[in-house]
Amino acid sequence: MRNCLPDLFDAQPDLLFQLVTMLNPSVLQGNGVPVYSVLQEPGNFVITFPRSYHGGFNLGLNCAEAVNFAPADWLPYGGSGAELYQLYRKAAVLSHEELLCAVAKSDWDSKVSAYLRKELLRIYTKERTWRERLWKSGITRSSPMSPRKSPEFVGTEEDPTCIICKQYLYLSAVVCRCRPSSFVCLEHWEHLCECKSRKLRLLYRHTLAELADLVLIVDKHALEEVPQSDGLQRNISCSNELNALKKKVKGAHVTRAQLAEQWLLRSCKTLQSPFSGDAYTNLLKEAEQFLWAGSEMDSVRDMVENLTEAQKCAQRIRDCLSKIENWSSGGDFEKVSLNRVKKLLSFDPVPCNEPGYLKLKDCAEEASLLVQDIDAALSTCSKIDELELLYSRACSSPIQVKQSEKLSQKISSVKVWIDSARKVISDKCPAAIEVDILYKLKSEILELQVQVQETEMIFDLVSLAESCQDRCRSVLNGSVTLKDVEVLLQEMESFSVNIPELRLLKQYQIDVSLWIARFNDIMTNVHQREDQQNVIDELNSILEDGQSLKIQVDELPLVKIELKKACCREKALKACDTKMALDFLQQLFAEAVVLQIEREEIFLSLSRELAGALRWEERAKDILARKAQMSEFEDLIRMSEDIVAIMPSLGDVKAAISVAKSWLNNTKPFLESDFSGSSTSCSLLKLGDLKELISQSRFLKITLEQQSLLEKVLDKCTEWQHDAYSLLQDVECLYGDTDIGDGRSNGLISKIEHLVNLLESARKAGLSLGLDFPEIPKLQNACSRLQWCNKVLSFCCLIPPYEDVESLMDIAEHLSIMHSSGNLLSSLIFGAKWLKNVSEVISAPVKFKACKLTDAEEMLAEYQGISISFPMIVAQLTDATCKYRLWQEQVHQFFSLELGERSWSQIMQLKEHGNASFFTCAELDMVLSEVEKVEKWKQRCMDAVANFAGDENSLLCALHKIKESLDRSLYVYEKSQGCEGVCLCMCCTNGSEDWDFLTCSTCKDSYHLQCIGYRNHAEEVYVCSYCELLVGGSIPHNGGGVLRHNVKYSDLKLLSELVSIDENFCVRIEERDILQQIVDQAYACKKCLTEIVDFEMHYYDKDQFSAVSIKLTTALKAIGMAGVYDHQSYCDLERALARYSWRFRVARLLDALEKGLEKPSIQQIQWHLKEGEAMNILREDHFRLKLSELKDIGLQWADCAKKVAADSGALGLDGVYELIAEGESLPVCLKKELELLRARSMLHCICRKPFDERSMIACGQCGEWYHIKCVKLVSPPKVYICAACMPGTKNLVSTLEPLDHERSTYAKFVEPKTPSPRHTKPRIGLKKSESSLSQKMLKIKNSSIFDHPSDIDCLWWRNRKPFRRAAKKRSEFDSLSSFFHRQQ
């Protein structure tokens, strides 16, 4: 791919990583690259192995998933890929070193060990080599990398990346103090900054010893699988030889092992000497150059750990002593804890020789004695004075002990307790002291274990309170009376302790007193109150409260008795207001007698109402027992309204009256005398309902006279049912009659009509009774069947329409006659079915599919077996059968004739007669098939020539028009070959010679004035549109000509298919012969057009250009006139016209060049060549050869011009001027390259060089450009004035805007930067334009000596630096005339 696309790889070396370029697979195969293709179906997996490129295309909507997975054998490929990423400086997805280390530290199987061992050994060797190079280069400072936040994950992007190669720095990195945020890998350490190597620092995550251990662990696992493999162990062991690595130190070469040994000796001496912080720090810094190495430096690492631990220990001891001394001197400092001091003194042996160790040990022993004294005081019952003395000792000690805090807490707690006890003892008010406070004080003093005077007084109060509590509890637990409680409360009235039980007894005594007062208030005039419900509620509340009292009261039984009396009075009041049941009133009065309140006024009134109710109840039972009249029942109802009690028999009386009235309402419809004879079945009464009413009347408890009337109605209904049954029997007898005939000779029709009248009369009589008799539908059905039979018999003497027969069969289906038994009905049904089949045959051309002739003959044979006669319809069917036999003979005669004797009109007449008959047969199908075949062919022809059909819509006329157009087209081709012909118009199909003609002055063809719309033919010379088109060199937009482009022609391919259709028509078709002639003529026109296109394709010379133009004009005219369209011919002509247009434009371009009017640009030439190649213009073509020559000349000079323009002044001005003159004389316009050369010839600065990549600055007055280095500027100022504009000064900088202090000191304190390979400073913008510069140039008008008319001379003048100085005036210019020239 690099060989095929070298330019792309030069511009973008990492092109393969961008996934934007793809080579043709054939190119890959040609270079030995295997290429495979696969069609991936749904559910398939395609695996691509490492170092293989793949590409795909979707053949529709697609949803795919790609997954990257790495088995063990991928690790070597991953390593090579990481090296490529580093080479091309492309950011990696993850660190390959991190992945290897993570895999080596995790669980892996034997399949991984072979690949993992190889990769680990590679990175170990690479890391060892580069670390040693850095050590030899002077980078001795090193430190481990900071730990990662998520070490268990791979690819978290926590590691820094190299600013040069963009790779993750997992194992090691190099950093400098000048750029602490920038890191580089070991290979690019020289590109980090400009600082010396001793200022750089090596950062490493693992030492070489740790990496070697990882390699050996993997190798050990591999040796278990393959015991004979021991090469890796020997390779790792060879690292001991690296100790001989030497570098120059202070003028002598020493090895790293020697340096390490020297450092170890100095470290041992330092540990034995008194501690010095600077010495330890220097040793640790020197050790950094050994810590990253392998296992040979383990002794150095151990010593570093000892030095670090000793340094930390000494520093801690000094910190403790410093705090102790500062506190002892009276400063406000924090004490040192005893535990910290003991931890520092616990080292055995001491890691360093620190002088303050013994002093710190003495302080610790003194603090330990104090701790022992405090523990002894806290564990015994001491006095408060002793505790305070110990606390003062602890406060004066410089070391903080935990026991002092406990001692302080105990002293403060004792003082608080003493204050609380004294307050309790001094308070003498009754119930002022809570008993819980006393118990709390007692428990606290027992816990504190301190001797104080107030302890005994508190214990006495506690014993008195406990005695009082015991007495109160004994009273509460036993049966308490009000008197006992009052005695106890009087005794304990002045006690100062608040006892909860005593307080509870006081509350009980108050509750009892209030309850007794409430009961006395309720009992005042309780029997005279009308709101007995309120009395009940109050007594219930009193009773509930009394039962909840803790002290016994004597009034509680009286409350229960009064509650029962109040309830009884409440029931009596309700009985007076509303009606109650008689049993309830009797029970209520008996309850009042028991409570001895029956003499009260309310109960006396209740006894009188109870006596009246008992008398009414006895009378009601008597009436119900003897089945009385309706009036007696109504009297009882009226009497019950004045009684307050609810009578038990009142419901039975009302139920009897309700049942009787309901029965009377149900009998009203049956007792009405007027029934309409037209009542429908839904409004008729049910006979079963009448019988049900008569049976219900026997169970009524009231005597009624409507019972006898209903029995009379039932007798009438029974008599009608008997008459209807006899009529139905007569109808069944008629159904059994076998003598049918035509129905008139034997009187069958008259019998049916008589029975129909009787059935109608009986049905009307049944409906007049108003009952729904089951015989009525039977009478109706029998009447309908007899009427249907009469209808069938009426068809015997006429030919009925098919609709009447079909209606008759529908009625039979509706009346269920089709499956009836009986001779009469079955014979009539069979005859009706036969009649329907015959009617379908007769009505076939209109309504049904025609039947076969054999079916009609079978119907005539079937007629002999029916018992009903249909003479007229049988005669019609027989006549139709004979006529159809005659038509079949005519068809056979037609097809027996020769093909030339068969006419289209004869077969169409046979088709009409066959479609008009009742029947169908094979002859009719044959006639219809032949007619349909011819009509389809004609329709296809008509569709193909529809645009020529016109208003008459005739196929024959359309074909004649197309043939005439092809005749005219052939005439055009023959005329171009020198044949003489008639004068025809070239733009229409009208051959009329009466219209005026106009002749084209170029091609000499004639056109109707009316067709072209031309008016001024007498004044101007006429040129037809075809000639104008080809003279202009433009390509027509369609192949049908410019005057006939709106006509839609017939397709030649379709017409050829219509002619060649292999169908054997039974008749001769005139249109087919004409169509054959049209196709032959169209192919003749196509042949002529092909000859013209071939002639145009193979001409090369310029002299044949006019001949091709004439032939293409002829082809355009002929195709425009022809009525047939051939796609291939049109495409060939369009390509030929396109080639002609290309040659015409190229000829015009070359002609303008020869006449010196205009030079073509190189872009125009290349575009014309590209267009000609796309049109398949042959290489030996005259115009293509000319363009290729111009292209080669122009490109050769342009390449030379570009090289000169970019040579930074290597070529002299004379050579540049010669090259410009050569470019101006070329036959190709190269404007861009000439401008580059003119810009190249302009010289600037004191070095007189053209513009280049170096930084430049423009003068603020004259606009001349100067290199910053040439004028020795340290930094670019804001405004620059050159020395030519201000003589006597050098690089003078304008002081209009003074620079600030930071800008003036920028060059001194600039930070070292990494040199960038592509860094270039932008050119400072031009202050004044070149046009203004030319306006300041001095001109001498009247000096012909210095006139230089050529462009070269103008360039020569422009490269002489003009005097644009305005600061210094000159009085004479004659001496400077050699420097002034006129600008052309």
JSON list of C-alpha atoms in Angstrom, two decimals, residues 52-114:
[
{"chain": "A", "resi": 52, "resn": "SER", "atom": "CA", "xyz": [-5.32, -8.63, 9.16]},
{"chain": "A", "resi": 53, "resn": "TYR", "atom": "CA", "xyz": [-7.33, -5.77, 7.67]},
{"chain": "A", "resi": 54, "resn": "HIS", "atom": "CA", "xyz": [-11.06, -6.14, 7.06]},
{"chain": "A", "resi": 55, "resn": "GLY", "atom": "CA", "xyz": [-13.81, -4.07, 5.50]},
{"chain": "A", "resi": 56, "resn": "GLY", "atom": "CA", "xyz": [-17.50, -4.64, 5.03]},
{"chain": "A", "resi": 57, "resn": "PHE", "atom": "CA", "xyz": [-20.59, -3.33, 3.29]},
{"chain": "A", "resi": 58, "resn": "ASN", "atom": "CA", "xyz": [-24.21, -3.48, 4.44]},
{"chain": "A", "resi": 59, "resn": "LEU", "atom": "CA", "xyz": [-26.67, -4.86, 1.90]},
{"chain": "A", "resi": 60, "resn": "GLY", "atom": "CA", "xyz": [-29.67, -3.38, 3.76]},
{"chain": "A", "resi": 61, "resn": "LEU", "atom": "CA", "xyz": [-30.74, -2.40, 7.24]},
{"chain": "A", "resi": 62, "resn": "ASN", "atom": "CA", "xyz": [-28.22, -3.93, 9.62]},
{"chain": "A", "resi": 63, "resn": "CYS", "atom": "CA", "xyz": [-27.53, -4.08, 13.34]},
{"chain": "A", "resi": 64, "resn": "ALA", "atom": "CA", "xyz": [-24.18, -5.73, 14.12]},
{"chain": "A", "resi": 65, "resn": "GLU", "atom": "CA", "xyz": [-21.91, -5.94, 17.16]},
{"chain": "A", "resi": 66, "resn": "ALA", "atom": "CA", "xyz": [-18.11, -6.04, 17.16]},
{"chain": "A", "resi": 67, "resn": "VAL", "atom": "CA", "xyz": [-16.13, -7.41, 20.12]},
{"chain": "A", "resi": 68, "resn": "ASN", "atom": "CA", "xyz": [-12.36, -7.31, 20.64]},
{"chain": "A", "resi": 69, "resn": "PHE", "atom": "CA", "xyz": [-10.95, -10.29, 22.55]},
{"chain": "A", "resi": 70, "resn": "ALA", "atom": "CA", "xyz": [-7.35, -11.26, 23.19]},
{"chain": "A", "resi": 71, "resn": "PRO", "atom": "CA", "xyz": [-6.33, -14.91, 23.78]},
{"chain": "A", "resi": 72, "resn": "ALA", "atom": "CA", "xyz": [-2.89, -15.80, 25.03]},
{"chain": "A", "resi": 73, "resn": "ASP", "atom": "CA", "xyz": [-1.30, -16.09, 21.59]},
{"chain": "A", "resi": 74, "resn": "TRP", "atom": "CA", "xyz": [-2.29, -12.46, 20.88]},
{"chain": "A", "resi": 75, "resn": "LEU", "atom": "CA", "xyz": [0.29, -11.08, 23.36]},
{"chain": "A", "resi": 76, "resn": "PRO", "atom": "CA", "xyz": [3.22, -11.02, 20.85]},
{"chain": "A", "resi": 77, "resn": "TYR", "atom": "CA", "xyz": [1.00, -9.24, 18.33]},
{"chain": "A", "resi": 78, "resn": "GLY", "atom": "CA", "xyz": [-0.02, -6.76, 21.00]},
{"chain": "A", "resi": 79, "resn": "GLY", "atom": "CA", "xyz": [3.64, -6.04, 21.72]},
{"chain": "A", "resi": 80, "resn": "SER", "atom": "CA", "xyz": [4.44, -5.37, 18.07]},
{"chain": "A", "resi": 81, "resn": "GLY", "atom": "CA", "xyz": [1.33, -3.21, 17.80]},
{"chain": "A", "resi": 82, "resn": "ALA", "atom": "CA", "xyz": [2.43, -1.16, 20.81]},
{"chain": "A", "resi": 83, "resn": "GLU", "atom": "CA", "xyz": [5.82, -0.60, 19.16]},
{"chain": "A", "resi": 84, "resn": "LEU", "atom": "CA", "xyz": [4.10, 0.58, 15.96]},
{"chain": "A", "resi": 85, "resn": "TYR", "atom": "CA", "xyz": [1.93, 2.98, 17.93]},
{"chain": "A", "resi": 86, "resn": "GLN", "atom": "CA", "xyz": [5.08, 4.36, 19.60]},
{"chain": "A", "resi": 87, "resn": "LEU", "atom": "CA", "xyz": [6.88, 4.64, 16.26]},
{"chain": "A", "resi": 88, "resn": "TYR", "atom": "CA", "xyz": [4.03, 6.61, 14.64]},
{"chain": "A", "resi": 89, "resn": "ARG", "atom": "CA", "xyz": [3.33, 8.54, 17.87]},
{"chain": "A", "resi": 90, "resn": "LYS", "atom": "CA", "xyz": [-0.29, 7.44, 18.01]},
{"chain": "A", "resi": 91, "resn": "ALA", "atom": "CA", "xyz": [-2.17, 7.28, 21.32]},
{"chain": "A", "resi": 92, "resn": "ALA", "atom": "CA", "xyz": [-2.66, 3.68, 22.49]},
{"chain": "A", "resi": 93, "resn": "VAL", "atom": "CA", "xyz": [-5.93, 2.20, 23.74]},
{"chain": "A", "resi": 94, "resn": "LEU", "atom": "CA", "xyz": [-4.25, 0.70, 26.84]},
{"chain": "A", "resi": 95, "resn": "SER", "atom": "CA", "xyz": [-0.75, 0.05, 28.17]},
{"chain": "A", "resi": 96, "resn": "HIS", "atom": "CA", "xyz": [0.68, -3.24, 26.95]},
{"chain": "A", "resi": 97, "resn": "GLU", "atom": "CA", "xyz": [3.13, -3.38, 29.89]},
{"chain": "A", "resi": 98, "resn": "GLU", "atom": "CA", "xyz": [0.26, -2.90, 32.35]},
{"chain": "A", "resi": 99, "resn": "LEU", "atom": "CA", "xyz": [-1.69, -5.72, 30.70]},
{"chain": "A", "resi": 100, "resn": "LEU", "atom": "CA", "xyz": [1.28, -8.12, 30.93]},
{"chain": "A", "resi": 101, "resn": "CYS", "atom": "CA", "xyz": [1.93, -7.33, 34.61]},
{"chain": "A", "resi": 102, "resn": "ALA", "atom": "CA", "xyz": [-1.76, -7.68, 35.45]},
{"chain": "A", "resi": 103, "resn": "VAL", "atom": "CA", "xyz": [-1.94, -11.09, 33.73]},
{"chain": "A", "resi": 104, "resn": "ALA", "atom": "CA", "xyz": [1.28, -12.27, 35.42]},
{"chain": "A", "resi": 105, "resn": "LYS", "atom": "CA", "xyz": [-0.07, -11.33, 38.88]},
{"chain": "A", "resi": 106, "resn": "SER", "atom": "CA", "xyz": [-3.45, -13.03, 38.31]},
{"chain": "A", "resi": 107, "resn": "ASP", "atom": "CA", "xyz": [-4.44, -16.67, 37.93]},
{"chain": "A", "resi": 108, "resn": "TRP", "atom": "CA", "xyz": [-3.57, -18.13, 34.51]},
{"chain": "A", "resi": 109, "resn": "ASP", "atom": "CA", "xyz": [-3.26, -21.63, 33.04]},
{"chain": "A", "resi": 110, "resn": "SER", "atom": "CA", "xyz": [-0.41, -23.41, 31.31]},
{"chain": "A", "resi": 111, "resn": "LYS", "atom": "CA", "xyz": [-1.51, -22.27, 27.83]},
{"chain": "A", "resi": 112, "resn": "VAL", "atom": "CA", "xyz": [-0.69, -18.67, 28.69]},
{"chain": "A", "resi": 113, "resn": "SER", "atom": "CA", "xyz": [2.78, -19.22, 30.19]},
{"chain": "A", "resi": 114, "resn": "ALA", "atom": "CA", "xyz": [4.69, -19.69, 26.91]}
]
